[in-house]
């Protein structure tokens, strides 16, 4: 009833002049005031915007750039209404007409809706860029020459910070896609994946298009909270780096291992979601061991201190005593205060929660199994 009366009122204002408009308003009565036009527009346009944000993701075109589209949409919605060209004192004395006022209200409502949607869907935007694609060294067969794609992972932070990097094969991406499809059929139904080609699989054009598809694939996974927190995605980014760093550390190649430990730490910090309950601690242990072996006790102590902050009051924890022992030894070497760590370590030993002396961080790294 109220919607029909409002329709008559708007039609009267547009065509038959103020006389019939007044009659229509009187017929509408108090009900017209209870259902303002802006509320109808808010619901309808919010629903329309939601439908425009949904849909099936596709990589059929390698030249489309979703980042540019996001920037255009964002600029259009965040920009203020243009108005009717009045300015200065005339604009202050002349209130905007009802239609313009409604459009301004709608614009503000759309802005609020867009900001809420952005905060819900993508709290932290990561960018992925394939920087190179090379044939894998020592391929498993002379007939099969898989490509190794190196991606730069860029996130919020200082502009001069070097991005983290990962190197993965097509089979690694394919395995990730298959595992996520098995567990998250709903969200994954909207995300496409580049297929293998029977011919011309390693041409420059195919590799370029596939590289672009991998960038979009990872970006879309990061945009969905349910997928972003999946252990399979965390393993895809971090687990190979940790395994290689652990292997190099155990063989005494500390400088090469240090670069991998640092890269793994940066990846975990940018992803934001813990890749495992003990992986940040394991990464700090690797960093501390490598810095210590490379005669940098200050950095080694800083890594131990960071690990103790993460551990807090987690007792008993297999990493706690080794980090306390390393912190005490490094503090003594640097001439810094070690009394608090020494007291905590002594309390653990007196309670029978750790042997005397406790295992070293390097022993812990050698025994740790990364699944």
mmCIF file of C-alpha atoms in Angstrom:
data_model
loop_
_atom_site.group_PDB
_atom_site.id
_atom_site.type_symbol
_atom_site.label_atom_id
_atom_site.label_comp_id
_atom_site.label_asym_id
_atom_site.label_seq_id
_atom_site.Cartn_x
_atom_site.Cartn_y
_atom_site.Cartn_z
ATOM 1 C CA UNK A 1 0.000 0.000 0.000
ATOM 2 C CA UNK A 2 2.734 2.445 0.995
ATOM 3 C CA UNK A 3 4.794 1.616 -2.071
ATOM 4 C CA UNK A 4 1.879 2.356 -4.437
ATOM 5 C CA UNK A 5 1.146 5.669 -2.735
ATOM 6 C CA UNK A 6 4.808 6.680 -2.953
ATOM 7 C CA UNK A 7 4.800 5.779 -6.639
ATOM 8 C CA UNK A 8 1.782 8.044 -7.195
ATOM 9 C CA UNK A 9 3.482 10.845 -5.306
ATOM 10 C CA UNK A 10 6.677 10.613 -7.380
ATOM 11 C CA UNK A 11 4.654 10.415 -10.610
ATOM 12 C CA UNK A 12 2.696 13.498 -9.639
ATOM 13 C CA UNK A 13 5.862 15.466 -8.920
ATOM 14 C CA UNK A 14 7.339 14.490 -12.261
ATOM 15 C CA UNK A 15 4.346 15.123 -14.556
ATOM 16 C CA UNK A 16 1.275 16.917 -13.196
ATOM 17 C CA UNK A 17 2.755 19.720 -11.113
ATOM 18 C CA UNK A 18 2.455 20.647 -7.474
ATOM 19 C CA UNK A 19 -1.328 20.542 -7.316
ATOM 20 C CA UNK A 20 -1.724 16.860 -7.907
ATOM 21 C CA UNK A 21 1.433 16.202 -5.899
ATOM 22 C CA UNK A 22 -0.201 17.722 -2.849
ATOM 23 C CA UNK A 23 -3.331 15.609 -3.415
ATOM 24 C CA UNK A 24 -1.230 12.477 -3.682
ATOM 25 C CA UNK A 25 0.679 13.373 -0.532
ATOM 26 C CA UNK A 26 -2.513 13.903 1.375
ATOM 27 C CA UNK A 27 -3.805 10.546 0.168
ATOM 28 C CA UNK A 28 -0.589 8.886 1.272
ATOM 29 C CA UNK A 29 -1.095 10.174 4.808
ATOM 30 C CA UNK A 30 1.260 9.338 7.638
ATOM 31 C CA UNK A 31 2.245 6.030 6.064
ATOM 32 C CA UNK A 32 4.355 7.849 3.480
ATOM 33 C CA UNK A 33 6.567 9.274 6.213
ATOM 34 C CA UNK A 34 7.233 5.838 7.692
ATOM 35 C CA UNK A 35 8.699 4.410 4.466
ATOM 36 C CA UNK A 36 11.224 6.893 3.078
ATOM 37 C CA UNK A 37 12.370 6.302 -0.465
ATOM 38 C CA UNK A 38 16.005 6.044 0.557
ATOM 39 C CA UNK A 39 15.359 2.877 2.585
ATOM 40 C CA UNK A 40 13.986 1.067 -0.471
ATOM 41 C CA UNK A 41 16.961 2.182 -2.534
ATOM 42 C CA UNK A 42 19.379 1.045 0.151
ATOM 43 C CA UNK A 43 18.099 -2.532 0.144
ATOM 44 C CA UNK A 44 17.768 -2.828 -3.624
ATOM 45 C CA UNK A 45 21.129 -1.344 -4.498
ATOM 46 C CA UNK A 46 22.975 -3.180 -1.743
ATOM 47 C CA UNK A 47 21.620 -6.446 -3.123
ATOM 48 C CA UNK A 48 22.625 -5.425 -6.633
ATOM 49 C CA UNK A 49 26.136 -4.587 -5.506
ATOM 50 C CA UNK A 50 26.413 -7.967 -3.799
ATOM 51 C CA UNK A 51 25.433 -9.716 -7.016
ATOM 52 C CA UNK A 52 28.053 -7.737 -8.939
ATOM 53 C CA UNK A 53 30.741 -8.813 -6.477
ATOM 54 C CA UNK A 54 29.878 -12.495 -6.937
ATOM 55 C CA UNK A 55 30.397 -14.743 -9.945
ATOM 56 C CA UNK A 56 32.743 -17.332 -11.383
ATOM 57 C CA UNK A 57 36.412 -16.418 -11.579
ATOM 58 C CA UNK A 58 38.057 -17.202 -14.884
ATOM 59 C CA UNK A 59 41.463 -16.902 -16.463
ATOM 60 C CA UNK A 60 40.373 -17.033 -20.110
ATOM 61 C CA UNK A 61 42.110 -13.715 -20.804
ATOM 62 C CA UNK A 62 45.699 -13.162 -19.795
ATOM 63 C CA UNK A 63 45.405 -9.436 -20.401
ATOM 64 C CA UNK A 64 42.631 -8.686 -17.891
ATOM 65 C CA UNK A 65 43.915 -6.988 -14.765
ATOM 66 C CA UNK A 66 41.555 -7.307 -11.773
ATOM 67 C CA UNK A 67 43.707 -4.938 -9.757
ATOM 68 C CA UNK A 68 42.945 -2.129 -12.211
ATOM 69 C CA UNK A 69 39.236 -2.902 -11.989
ATOM 70 C CA UNK A 70 39.352 -2.806 -8.198
ATOM 71 C CA UNK A 71 41.052 0.586 -8.296
ATOM 72 C CA UNK A 72 38.474 1.969 -10.737
ATOM 73 C CA UNK A 73 35.549 0.708 -8.681
ATOM 74 C CA UNK A 74 37.094 1.987 -5.494
ATOM 75 C CA UNK A 75 37.721 5.437 -6.922
ATOM 76 C CA UNK A 76 34.198 5.638 -8.304
ATOM 77 C CA UNK A 77 32.464 4.652 -5.068
ATOM 78 C CA UNK A 78 34.695 6.642 -2.735
ATOM 79 C CA UNK A 79 34.511 9.853 -4.725
ATOM 80 C CA UNK A 80 32.006 12.461 -3.441
ATOM 81 C CA UNK A 81 28.817 13.219 -5.442
ATOM 82 C CA UNK A 82 29.399 15.744 -8.209
ATOM 83 C CA UNK A 83 26.298 17.871 -7.441
ATOM 84 C CA UNK A 84 24.464 20.148 -9.905
ATOM 85 C CA UNK A 85 27.179 22.752 -10.476
ATOM 86 C CA UNK A 86 26.121 25.295 -7.810
ATOM 87 C CA UNK A 87 28.849 26.672 -5.585
ATOM 88 C CA UNK A 88 29.598 29.368 -3.025
ATOM 89 C CA UNK A 89 26.739 31.248 -1.385
ATOM 90 C CA UNK A 90 24.143 30.036 -3.920
ATOM 91 C CA UNK A 91 24.846 26.463 -2.887
ATOM 92 C CA UNK A 92 24.488 27.325 0.795
ATOM 93 C CA UNK A 93 21.202 29.196 0.298
ATOM 94 C CA UNK A 94 19.663 26.635 -2.061
ATOM 95 C CA UNK A 95 19.069 23.215 -0.492
ATOM 96 C CA UNK A 96 19.507 20.304 -2.936
ATOM 97 C CA UNK A 97 16.340 18.900 -4.482
ATOM 98 C CA UNK A 98 14.804 15.699 -3.131
ATOM 99 C CA UNK A 99 16.110 13.550 -5.972
ATOM 100 C CA UNK A 100 19.662 14.800 -5.500
ATOM 101 C CA UNK A 101 19.438 14.384 -1.734
ATOM 102 C CA UNK A 102 18.287 10.769 -2.221
ATOM 103 C CA UNK A 103 21.163 10.086 -4.612
ATOM 104 C CA UNK A 104 23.630 11.520 -2.100
ATOM 105 C CA UNK A 105 22.180 9.324 0.648
ATOM 106 C CA UNK A 106 22.406 6.315 -1.659
ATOM 107 C CA UNK A 107 26.009 7.121 -2.550
ATOM 108 C CA UNK A 108 26.946 7.261 1.127
ATOM 109 C CA UNK A 109 25.136 3.974 1.755
ATOM 110 C CA UNK A 110 26.992 2.301 -1.103
ATOM 111 C CA UNK A 111 30.289 3.649 0.187
ATOM 112 C CA UNK A 112 29.629 2.211 3.653
ATOM 113 C CA UNK A 113 28.550 -1.122 2.171
ATOM 114 C CA UNK A 114 31.644 -1.318 -0.036
ATOM 115 C CA UNK A 115 33.991 -0.513 2.847
ATOM 116 C CA UNK A 116 32.349 -3.151 5.055
ATOM 117 C CA UNK A 117 32.576 -5.720 2.247
ATOM 118 C CA UNK A 118 36.248 -4.968 1.668
ATOM 119 C CA UNK A 119 37.053 -5.279 5.378
ATOM 120 C CA UNK A 120 35.173 -8.580 5.564
ATOM 121 C CA UNK A 121 36.578 -10.213 2.449
ATOM 122 C CA UNK A 122 40.169 -9.010 2.287
ATOM 123 C CA UNK A 123 41.549 -7.745 5.593
ATOM 124 C CA UNK A 124 45.098 -7.862 4.277
ATOM 125 C CA UNK A 125 45.857 -7.807 0.570
ATOM 126 C CA UNK A 126 48.789 -9.835 -0.746
ATOM 127 C CA UNK A 127 50.107 -9.480 -4.269
ATOM 128 C CA UNK A 128 51.759 -12.257 -6.239
ATOM 129 C CA UNK A 129 53.990 -11.832 -9.272
ATOM 130 C CA UNK A 130 55.740 -14.541 -11.282
ATOM 131 C CA UNK A 131 59.235 -13.158 -11.830
ATOM 132 C CA UNK A 132 60.721 -16.076 -13.775
ATOM 133 C CA UNK A 133 59.927 -19.507 -15.195
ATOM 134 C CA UNK A 134 62.821 -21.896 -15.825
ATOM 135 C CA UNK A 135 63.233 -25.553 -16.659
ATOM 136 C CA UNK A 136 63.899 -27.647 -13.554
ATOM 137 C CA UNK A 137 67.523 -28.708 -13.215
ATOM 138 C CA UNK A 138 68.095 -32.469 -13.360
ATOM 139 C CA UNK A 139 64.564 -33.340 -14.594
ATOM 140 C CA UNK A 140 63.208 -36.828 -13.733
ATOM 141 C CA UNK A 141 63.136 -37.771 -17.422
ATOM 142 C CA UNK A 142 64.688 -36.513 -20.629
ATOM 143 C CA UNK A 143 61.186 -36.463 -22.111
ATOM 144 C CA UNK A 144 59.679 -34.408 -19.263
ATOM 145 C CA UNK A 145 61.054 -30.941 -18.565
ATOM 146 C CA UNK A 146 58.876 -29.327 -15.879
ATOM 147 C CA UNK A 147 58.910 -25.567 -15.398
ATOM 148 C CA UNK A 148 59.804 -23.978 -12.072
ATOM 149 C CA UNK A 149 57.843 -20.773 -11.449
ATOM 150 C CA UNK A 150 59.378 -18.217 -9.081
ATOM 151 C CA UNK A 151 56.845 -15.924 -7.423
ATOM 152 C CA UNK A 152 57.389 -12.758 -5.429
ATOM 153 C CA UNK A 153 54.999 -12.445 -2.475
ATOM 154 C CA UNK A 154 54.376 -8.800 -1.617
ATOM 155 C CA UNK A 155 52.357 -7.573 1.334
ATOM 156 C CA UNK A 156 51.859 -4.484 3.494
ATOM 157 C CA UNK A 157 55.058 -2.991 4.840
ATOM 158 C CA UNK A 158 57.871 -0.583 4.031
ATOM 159 C CA UNK A 159 58.233 -0.027 0.281
ATOM 160 C CA UNK A 160 61.961 -0.776 0.378
ATOM 161 C CA UNK A 161 61.466 -4.237 1.897
ATOM 162 C CA UNK A 162 62.452 -7.106 -0.376
ATOM 163 C CA UNK A 163 59.462 -9.361 -1.141
ATOM 164 C CA UNK A 164 59.480 -12.963 -0.039
ATOM 165 C CA UNK A 165 59.917 -15.525 -2.815
ATOM 166 C CA UNK A 166 58.806 -19.076 -3.487
ATOM 167 C CA UNK A 167 59.592 -21.440 -6.372
ATOM 168 C CA UNK A 168 56.953 -24.014 -7.306
ATOM 169 C CA UNK A 169 56.218 -26.367 -10.194
ATOM 170 C CA UNK A 170 52.934 -26.740 -12.026
ATOM 171 C CA UNK A 171 52.377 -30.023 -10.177
ATOM 172 C CA UNK A 172 52.627 -28.158 -6.843
ATOM 173 C CA UNK A 173 49.899 -25.711 -7.898
ATOM 174 C CA UNK A 174 47.806 -28.582 -9.247
ATOM 175 C CA UNK A 175 48.128 -30.539 -5.989
ATOM 176 C CA UNK A 176 47.090 -27.478 -3.976
ATOM 177 C CA UNK A 177 44.060 -26.950 -6.220
ATOM 178 C CA UNK A 178 43.036 -30.602 -5.951
ATOM 179 C CA UNK A 179 43.370 -30.717 -2.143
ATOM 180 C CA UNK A 180 41.382 -27.511 -1.673
ATOM 181 C CA UNK A 181 38.673 -28.713 -4.064
ATOM 182 C CA UNK A 182 38.309 -31.877 -2.027
ATOM 183 C CA UNK A 183 37.756 -30.005 1.240
ATOM 184 C CA UNK A 184 36.134 -26.730 0.136
ATOM 185 C CA UNK A 185 33.850 -27.544 -2.784
ATOM 186 C CA UNK A 186 31.658 -24.493 -2.318
ATOM 187 C CA UNK A 187 34.294 -21.729 -2.308
ATOM 188 C CA UNK A 188 36.503 -23.539 -4.838
ATOM 189 C CA UNK A 189 33.675 -23.882 -7.381
ATOM 190 C CA UNK A 190 34.120 -20.172 -8.187
ATOM 191 C CA UNK A 191 37.887 -20.392 -8.772
ATOM 192 C CA UNK A 192 39.326 -21.675 -12.048
ATOM 193 C CA UNK A 193 42.680 -23.308 -12.593
ATOM 194 C CA UNK A 194 44.814 -23.384 -15.779
ATOM 195 C CA UNK A 195 44.795 -26.764 -17.474
ATOM 196 C CA UNK A 196 47.735 -28.537 -19.014
ATOM 197 C CA UNK A 197 47.986 -28.468 -22.769
ATOM 198 C CA UNK A 198 48.829 -31.483 -24.896
ATOM 199 C CA UNK A 199 50.757 -29.385 -27.393
ATOM 200 C CA UNK A 200 52.796 -26.200 -27.178
ATOM 201 C CA UNK A 201 52.929 -26.640 -23.406
ATOM 202 C CA UNK A 202 56.257 -24.858 -22.999
ATOM 203 C CA UNK A 203 56.000 -22.007 -25.475
ATOM 204 C CA UNK A 204 56.640 -18.476 -24.232
ATOM 205 C CA UNK A 205 52.979 -17.553 -24.758
ATOM 206 C CA UNK A 206 51.701 -20.544 -22.780
ATOM 207 C CA UNK A 207 54.122 -19.905 -19.921
ATOM 208 C CA UNK A 208 53.199 -16.208 -19.796
ATOM 209 C CA UNK A 209 49.466 -16.943 -19.706
ATOM 210 C CA UNK A 210 49.941 -19.659 -17.117
ATOM 211 C CA UNK A 211 52.076 -17.349 -14.966
ATOM 212 C CA UNK A 212 49.301 -14.757 -14.997
ATOM 213 C CA UNK A 213 46.778 -17.469 -14.105
ATOM 214 C CA UNK A 214 48.875 -18.610 -11.127
ATOM 215 C CA UNK A 215 49.057 -15.007 -9.855
ATOM 216 C CA UNK A 216 45.281 -14.652 -10.044
ATOM 217 C CA UNK A 217 44.709 -18.118 -8.585
ATOM 218 C CA UNK A 218 46.703 -17.350 -5.431
ATOM 219 C CA UNK A 219 45.181 -13.872 -5.166
ATOM 220 C CA UNK A 220 41.657 -15.300 -5.263
ATOM 221 C CA UNK A 221 42.507 -17.919 -2.642
ATOM 222 C CA UNK A 222 43.823 -15.181 -0.350
ATOM 223 C CA UNK A 223 40.630 -13.154 -0.843
ATOM 224 C CA UNK A 224 38.394 -15.880 0.698
ATOM 225 C CA UNK A 225 38.852 -16.132 4.503
ATOM 226 C CA UNK A 226 37.915 -19.822 4.608
ATOM 227 C CA UNK A 227 40.563 -20.683 2.012
ATOM 228 C CA UNK A 228 43.165 -18.233 3.304
ATOM 229 C CA UNK A 229 43.254 -20.057 6.656
ATOM 230 C CA UNK A 230 43.374 -23.564 5.154
ATOM 231 C CA UNK A 231 46.414 -25.584 6.325
ATOM 232 C CA UNK A 232 46.965 -26.783 2.737
ATOM 233 C CA UNK A 233 47.533 -23.215 1.553
ATOM 234 C CA UNK A 234 49.875 -22.476 4.451
ATOM 235 C CA UNK A 235 51.850 -25.645 3.682
ATOM 236 C CA UNK A 236 52.097 -24.652 0.016
ATOM 237 C CA UNK A 237 53.833 -21.398 0.931
ATOM 238 C CA UNK A 238 55.975 -22.316 3.945
ATOM 239 C CA UNK A 239 56.633 -26.053 4.254
ATOM 240 C CA UNK A 240 59.074 -26.482 1.307
ATOM 241 C CA UNK A 241 61.120 -23.498 2.522
ATOM 242 C CA UNK A 242 61.354 -24.914 6.056
ATOM 243 C CA UNK A 243 62.416 -28.342 4.816
ATOM 244 C CA UNK A 244 65.194 -26.959 2.623
ATOM 245 C CA UNK A 245 66.396 -24.629 5.387
ATOM 246 C CA UNK A 246 66.443 -27.494 7.893
ATOM 247 C CA UNK A 247 68.409 -29.702 5.504
ATOM 248 C CA UNK A 248 71.029 -27.006 4.834
ATOM 249 C CA UNK A 249 71.381 -26.263 8.555
ATOM 250 C CA UNK A 250 71.946 -29.916 9.390
ATOM 251 C CA UNK A 251 74.676 -30.156 6.745
ATOM 252 C CA UNK A 252 76.473 -27.049 8.013
ATOM 253 C CA UNK A 253 75.631 -24.698 5.106
ATOM 254 C CA UNK A 254 74.592 -21.929 7.471
ATOM 255 C CA UNK A 255 74.786 -18.947 5.139
ATOM 256 C CA UNK A 256 72.554 -20.594 2.533
ATOM 257 C CA UNK A 257 70.213 -21.835 5.259
ATOM 258 C CA UNK A 258 69.989 -18.370 6.837
ATOM 259 C CA UNK A 259 68.514 -16.908 3.642
ATOM 260 C CA UNK A 260 65.839 -19.633 3.566
ATOM 261 C CA UNK A 261 64.979 -19.268 7.258
ATOM 262 C CA UNK A 262 64.630 -15.496 6.801
ATOM 263 C CA UNK A 263 62.436 -15.999 3.727
ATOM 264 C CA UNK A 264 60.238 -18.475 5.619
ATOM 265 C CA UNK A 265 59.868 -16.032 8.517
ATOM 266 C CA UNK A 266 58.833 -13.243 6.143
ATOM 267 C CA UNK A 267 56.312 -15.517 4.421
ATOM 268 C CA UNK A 268 54.693 -16.442 7.733
ATOM 269 C CA UNK A 269 54.550 -12.789 8.785
ATOM 270 C CA UNK A 270 52.910 -11.741 5.504
ATOM 271 C CA UNK A 271 50.410 -14.593 5.449
ATOM 272 C CA UNK A 272 49.242 -13.561 8.894
ATOM 273 C CA UNK A 273 47.761 -16.994 9.695
ATOM 274 C CA UNK A 274 50.033 -19.390 11.634
ATOM 275 C CA UNK A 275 51.219 -22.183 9.316
ATOM 276 C CA UNK A 276 51.508 -24.559 12.274
ATOM 277 C CA UNK A 277 51.591 -24.373 16.064
ATOM 278 C CA UNK A 278 55.404 -24.607 16.268
ATOM 279 C CA UNK A 279 56.599 -23.412 12.862
ATOM 280 C CA UNK A 280 57.290 -19.803 13.898
ATOM 281 C CA UNK A 281 59.334 -21.156 16.830
ATOM 282 C CA UNK A 282 61.173 -23.586 14.574
ATOM 283 C CA UNK A 283 61.965 -20.731 12.170
ATOM 284 C CA UNK A 284 63.341 -18.583 14.994
ATOM 285 C CA UNK A 285 65.428 -21.539 16.182
ATOM 286 C CA UNK A 286 66.913 -21.900 12.696
ATOM 287 C CA UNK A 287 67.660 -18.193 12.520
ATOM 288 C CA UNK A 288 69.291 -18.217 15.959
ATOM 289 C CA UNK A 289 71.481 -21.232 15.133
ATOM 290 C CA UNK A 290 72.642 -19.789 11.796
ATOM 291 C CA UNK A 291 73.395 -16.351 13.262
ATOM 292 C CA UNK A 292 75.327 -17.955 16.091
ATOM 293 C CA UNK A 293 77.377 -20.165 13.752
ATOM 294 C CA UNK A 294 78.100 -17.126 11.549
ATOM 295 C CA UNK A 295 79.450 -15.193 14.570
ATOM 296 C CA UNK A 296 76.529 -12.802 14.988
ATOM 297 C CA UNK A 297 75.526 -13.285 18.644
ATOM 298 C CA UNK A 298 73.459 -10.106 18.767
ATOM 299 C CA UNK A 299 71.028 -11.310 16.086
ATOM 300 C CA UNK A 300 70.999 -14.799 17.595
ATOM 301 C CA UNK A 301 70.025 -13.382 20.990
ATOM 302 C CA UNK A 302 67.307 -11.219 19.403
ATOM 303 C CA UNK A 303 65.782 -14.332 17.782
ATOM 304 C CA UNK A 304 65.868 -16.183 21.108
ATOM 305 C CA UNK A 305 64.233 -13.252 22.857
ATOM 306 C CA UNK A 306 61.468 -13.106 20.233
ATOM 307 C CA UNK A 307 60.826 -16.832 20.660
ATOM 308 C CA UNK A 308 60.559 -16.477 24.447
ATOM 309 C CA UNK A 309 57.980 -13.726 23.944
ATOM 310 C CA UNK A 310 55.949 -16.038 21.698
ATOM 311 C CA UNK A 311 56.211 -18.898 24.183
ATOM 312 C CA UNK A 312 55.071 -16.805 27.151
ATOM 313 C CA UNK A 313 53.975 -19.138 29.948
ATOM 314 C CA UNK A 314 53.603 -22.284 27.806
ATOM 315 C CA UNK A 315 54.950 -24.890 30.203
ATOM 316 C CA UNK A 316 56.173 -27.455 29.538
ATOM 317 C CA UNK A 317 57.072 -26.825 25.904
ATOM 318 C CA UNK A 318 59.958 -28.613 24.149
ATOM 319 C CA UNK A 319 61.273 -25.306 22.768
ATOM 320 C CA UNK A 320 61.218 -23.386 26.050
ATOM 321 C CA UNK A 321 64.337 -24.755 27.788
ATOM 322 C CA UNK A 322 66.561 -24.685 24.646
ATOM 323 C CA UNK A 323 65.641 -21.062 23.974
ATOM 324 C CA UNK A 324 66.234 -20.126 27.626
ATOM 325 C CA UNK A 325 69.649 -21.840 27.561
ATOM 326 C CA UNK A 326 70.594 -20.033 24.322
ATOM 327 C CA UNK A 327 69.401 -16.690 25.713
ATOM 328 C CA UNK A 328 71.446 -17.135 28.910
ATOM 329 C CA UNK A 329 74.610 -18.121 27.027
ATOM 330 C CA UNK A 330 74.315 -15.321 24.430
ATOM 331 C CA UNK A 331 73.498 -12.702 27.068
ATOM 332 C CA UNK A 332 76.596 -13.718 29.048
ATOM 333 C CA UNK A 333 78.706 -13.473 25.866
ATOM 334 C CA UNK A 334 77.381 -9.972 25.113
ATOM 335 C CA UNK A 335 77.576 -8.790 28.732
ATOM 336 C CA UNK A 336 73.785 -8.328 29.016
ATOM 337 C CA UNK A 337 71.378 -9.154 31.841
ATOM 338 C CA UNK A 338 70.591 -12.880 31.973
ATOM 339 C CA UNK A 339 69.133 -13.250 35.469
ATOM 340 C CA UNK A 340 65.469 -13.627 34.459
ATOM 341 C CA UNK A 341 66.144 -16.326 31.848
ATOM 342 C CA UNK A 342 68.555 -18.073 34.217
ATOM 343 C CA UNK A 343 65.928 -18.185 36.951
ATOM 344 C CA UNK A 344 63.272 -19.605 34.599
ATOM 345 C CA UNK A 345 65.638 -22.290 33.338
ATOM 346 C CA UNK A 346 66.619 -23.267 36.888
ATOM 347 C CA UNK A 347 62.946 -23.531 37.877
ATOM 348 C CA UNK A 348 62.274 -25.895 34.957
ATOM 349 C CA UNK A 349 65.233 -28.075 35.905
ATOM 350 C CA UNK A 350 64.256 -28.232 39.582
ATOM 351 C CA UNK A 351 60.713 -29.232 38.604
ATOM 352 C CA UNK A 352 62.089 -32.045 36.451
ATOM 353 C CA UNK A 353 60.589 -30.557 33.268
ATOM 354 C CA UNK A 354 63.868 -30.476 31.363
ATOM 355 C CA UNK A 355 67.193 -32.332 31.660
ATOM 356 C CA UNK A 356 70.417 -30.727 32.845
ATOM 357 C CA UNK A 357 71.825 -29.442 30.590
ATOM 358 C CA UNK A 358 68.828 -28.943 28.237
ATOM 359 C CA UNK A 359 69.093 -29.869 24.537
ATOM 360 C CA UNK A 360 70.534 -27.182 22.306
ATOM 361 C CA UNK A 361 68.564 -25.437 19.561
ATOM 362 C CA UNK A 362 70.658 -27.190 16.917
ATOM 363 C CA UNK A 363 69.829 -30.620 18.398
ATOM 364 C CA UNK A 364 66.183 -29.635 18.366
ATOM 365 C CA UNK A 365 66.352 -28.685 14.671
ATOM 366 C CA UNK A 366 67.986 -31.969 13.698
ATOM 367 C CA UNK A 367 65.331 -34.069 15.464
ATOM 368 C CA UNK A 368 62.309 -32.038 14.359
ATOM 369 C CA UNK A 369 60.154 -33.779 11.756
ATOM 370 C CA UNK A 370 58.351 -31.447 9.352
ATOM 371 C CA UNK A 371 55.073 -32.946 8.118
#
